[in-house]
Amino acid sequence: MVGWIKLHRKIRSNPIFNDPQLLRLWLICLTEASHTEHDQIVGRQKVKLKPGDFVTGRFALMDMYNTGLKSKDRVKGEKTIFRWLEQLQEMGYLTIKKTNKFSIVSIDNWAIYQDGASENDNSLTIKRPSNDHQMTTNKNVKNDKNEKKINNSLTSTNLVTWRMPIYFIKKYLKIIRKLRNQTLKNGRVILG
């Protein structure tokens, strides 16, 4: 999965925050939910998903839940996790549409939580990508200029702090080559 979700600080005052199993399952639901409307093929059936929907089954949900957990923390029964999902439905967090092969889970109020309900939040969301883009572009341009400077300084054999060892090795080899051409007098090297 690629992308991010919004999570409000109010979750800390929500009853779900104090139940680690429900919180983990809720976060899995939020990260599995689709952010755009699209069609998904399940078996040989086409399912239309809206933003905030995802398709799952008992075993797939159990695999997602247990991923990354130590063996002592894993839940053994797929029915247990599905009961927790039904508990989230009873609490008003989501809606489950069951079929005999899969279930479509819809996050209630997805648009309010993830699309930005207030104008303040929305205006920040609109401004943020352009600001991020400008900062990233400036850094990239600066990095390109720095790379050119480094390449130029290496060719002109100026000292570059992170290339210092290479510079000294080249300098040392140059001195060795010079010494080979020198003659020895009384066991001493004549430098000149």
PDB file of C-alpha atoms in Angstrom, residues 15 44 47 51 66 88 145 148 168 187:
ATOM      1  CA  PRO A  15     -12.740   4.541  23.761  1.00  0.00           C
ATOM      2  CA  ARG A  44     -15.089 -13.650 -11.099  1.00  0.00           C
ATOM      3  CA  VAL A  47     -17.224  -4.961  -7.286  1.00  0.00           C
ATOM      4  CA  PRO A  51     -13.689   5.991  -1.293  1.00  0.00           C
ATOM      5  CA  ASN A  66      -1.419 -11.029  12.521  1.00  0.00           C
ATOM      6  CA  LEU A  88     -16.634  -1.628  15.273  1.00  0.00           C
ATOM      7  CA  LYS A 145      24.487  22.511  -8.188  1.00  0.00           C
ATOM      8  CA  LYS A 148      28.403  19.959 -10.314  1.00  0.00           C
ATOM      9  CA  PHE A 168      45.302  12.266  -0.437  1.00  0.00           C
ATOM     10  CA  GLY A 187      70.651   6.475   1.049  1.00  0.00           C
TER      11      GLY A 187
END
